[in-house]
Structure formats: structure tokens, C-alpha cells
């Protein structure tokens, strides 16, 4: 039997990850930005817009895991420099995906959070390498992964020495072709039950449909997500990746307003809800080491 010694739920305490002013796992945190970093102007325009709307972190891919080798692969180092510039200008911490074990060390110097994409969730060499760096990591759920497989991947990172793992549900493949993926919101309370790690939801890749992003973002917050990851582009028609699923800045403004209203409305009840109980006793740093064996 496998034991989720580190990722498994323990004593009711939950992991809280500090990134600058943010307390991920304690306060609702919104990550927004383009699918890909395309240029300085594009990234800064979007960064300013999402900052204004109240996002806590800027996303942007510099290394893109594309289905076709002929699709835009990302700007690499140049993209990381643009992200760093956007951080300096807006004050937003940044998150980017790392695809290759060889890039983990140097990429981690440019960003605040590393992302492991769905396609790489079970790239065990990458997970072990990421476990060695001192930056938080967001582990997206593989599109064919069960909860046990996903949590075991988190276990790899934790076991390699990195305690700051965020889980992100981004939809799974089902027989439904109208949506890009089927967003499994059961994963949120399930992960809260099985693990102490923060759980995010990506309604953008999870649905692939602009009109579904806001409702599913609301549902994710209602079901207890610690945060959201949303793609935003000021000119989706000319985006180099994932344009059709990007929210315009004004659509993102509206999403943020709705999410904030929902958060306020939930505030009265949230502390009595078991799913959120850990937040009442959210622990910072010192308690993060408390684990007990969880037998899957
Ligand atoms: C992304 O967030 O940029 C991405 C590629 O998502 P996923 O790995 O979930 O497909
Ligand atoms: Mn994308």
C-alpha cells in the first residue's frame, strides 16, 4: 500500500504558503495573466489590467507544452525577463511553467512559483528536481490522473524536500467534446479531505469556453477553492496560444467583482464549514512539518 506520508491529511492543520504578502491556503488568491508571454507590451498591458482588478499573482508561460511542435513554444529566457519586469512594475509575484529538468534551477531564480503542467504531472524526474528548489510549486492535475496519482505526485515533490506544494484542478478528459475538459469540482473538497495542501481551480483550461469561466470560478470558490487561475488577454484574437479561452480584461473585472461578492457572502458561514475548518487554525511555517501517515 502506498502511504501519503507527507501529502496526506493529518491533524486538521493546513499548509499556508507565503509569497510576498500573500498567504496561499489562507486567503483566496487569484492568479491571472496570459497563456503565453508574447512580448513586453502584451505582458505589461495584461499585468496592469489584472493588478487593477485585484489579482494577487501574474501568470504567463515562457515554455509552452504545445500539442504540435509547430505551434508557438514560448519565448524562454526572454519571456522570463519580461515576467520579471512585469513583477517590478506591478509588484505582482509571478508564476510560470517549467517543462524540463535542466531548466528548473535557473528558471526558479526568475519566478516566485513554479508550475508543473498537466502534461508533466507524472514526470517524476521533473518532480524530484523541483523538490530540491526553494520555491513553491503549483502541481496541475494530469488530464487522466486519479486523485491518488495526483497526490502521489505531490508526495514526490514533498519527499524531495519542497514543502510548498499547491494543487490545481484543471479538468480531466471525458467523452464530452463541447468543453475542452470536464472541470472536476469534486476534486476541491476531496483534496481538502485527503490533504492539507492548498487547492486551486483553473476554470480556463478546465472548460476552454469563455462563457463558462465565470460561473465555474464562482462554483470553485463556493466549494472551497483556495484560489483560481484564469487566463486573460487584451487581444485574444491575436494571442499566440489559447486565445479563444482568454477573458478580456473587462470580463476579468466582472469575474473579480462577482468572486469578491461571493467571498463576502460566504464569509459568515465559511468558518463553520468543515471544508474550510483548517483556515480558522491556518498555521504558518512552524506547523507545516506536522504530518501523520495517511494510508491510501
Ligand atoms: C497552463 O496553465 O499554461 C497550462 C498549459 O495548463 P495545463 O497544464 O493545465 O494544460
Ligand atoms: Mn493556456
JSON list of C-alpha atoms and ligand atoms in Angstrom, two decimals, residues 35 59 64-65 97 115 117-119 140 170 180 202 205 229 231, ligand 1:
[
{"chain": "A", "resi": 35, "resn": "UNK", "atom": "CA", "xyz": [-1.45, 31.86, -21.54]},
{"chain": "A", "resi": 59, "resn": "UNK", "atom": "CA", "xyz": [0.80, 34.05, -14.73]},
{"chain": "A", "resi": 64, "resn": "UNK", "atom": "CA", "xyz": [4.74, 26.13, -23.64]},
{"chain": "A", "resi": 65, "resn": "UNK", "atom": "CA", "xyz": [3.80, 22.44, -23.80]},
{"chain": "A", "resi": 97, "resn": "UNK", "atom": "CA", "xyz": [5.55, 26.59, -16.06]},
{"chain": "A", "resi": 115, "resn": "UNK", "atom": "CA", "xyz": [4.17, 25.41, -12.30]},
{"chain": "A", "resi": 117, "resn": "UNK", "atom": "CA", "xyz": [1.62, 21.42, -16.13]},
{"chain": "A", "resi": 118, "resn": "UNK", "atom": "CA", "xyz": [-0.97, 18.73, -16.59]},
{"chain": "A", "resi": 119, "resn": "UNK", "atom": "CA", "xyz": [1.10, 17.00, -19.26]},
{"chain": "A", "resi": 140, "resn": "UNK", "atom": "CA", "xyz": [-1.66, 20.79, -12.01]},
{"chain": "A", "resi": 170, "resn": "UNK", "atom": "CA", "xyz": [-7.74, 21.95, -14.36]},
{"chain": "A", "resi": 180, "resn": "UNK", "atom": "CA", "xyz": [-12.18, 21.36, -23.68]},
{"chain": "A", "resi": 202, "resn": "UNK", "atom": "CA", "xyz": [-8.27, 26.66, -13.28]},
{"chain": "A", "resi": 205, "resn": "UNK", "atom": "CA", "xyz": [-8.31, 25.14, -19.19]},
{"chain": "A", "resi": 229, "resn": "UNK", "atom": "CA", "xyz": [-6.00, 30.56, -12.09]},
{"chain": "A", "resi": 231, "resn": "UNK", "atom": "CA", "xyz": [-6.17, 33.35, -18.47]},
{"chain": "B", "resi": 1, "resn": "LIG", "atom": "C1", "xyz": [-1.10, 26.46, -18.41]},
{"chain": "B", "resi": 1, "resn": "LIG", "atom": "O1", "xyz": [-1.64, 26.73, -17.33]},
{"chain": "B", "resi": 1, "resn": "LIG", "atom": "O2", "xyz": [-0.39, 27.26, -19.03]},
{"chain": "B", "resi": 1, "resn": "LIG", "atom": "C2", "xyz": [-1.31, 25.13, -18.99]},
{"chain": "B", "resi": 1, "resn": "LIG", "atom": "C3", "xyz": [-0.62, 24.72, -20.07]},
{"chain": "B", "resi": 1, "resn": "LIG", "atom": "O3", "xyz": [-2.23, 24.40, -18.37]},
{"chain": "B", "resi": 1, "resn": "LIG", "atom": "P1", "xyz": [-2.38, 22.79, -18.25]},
{"chain": "B", "resi": 1, "resn": "LIG", "atom": "O4", "xyz": [-1.00, 22.26, -17.94]},
{"chain": "B", "resi": 1, "resn": "LIG", "atom": "O5", "xyz": [-3.36, 22.63, -17.16]},
{"chain": "B", "resi": 1, "resn": "LIG", "atom": "O6", "xyz": [-2.90, 22.34, -19.59]}
]
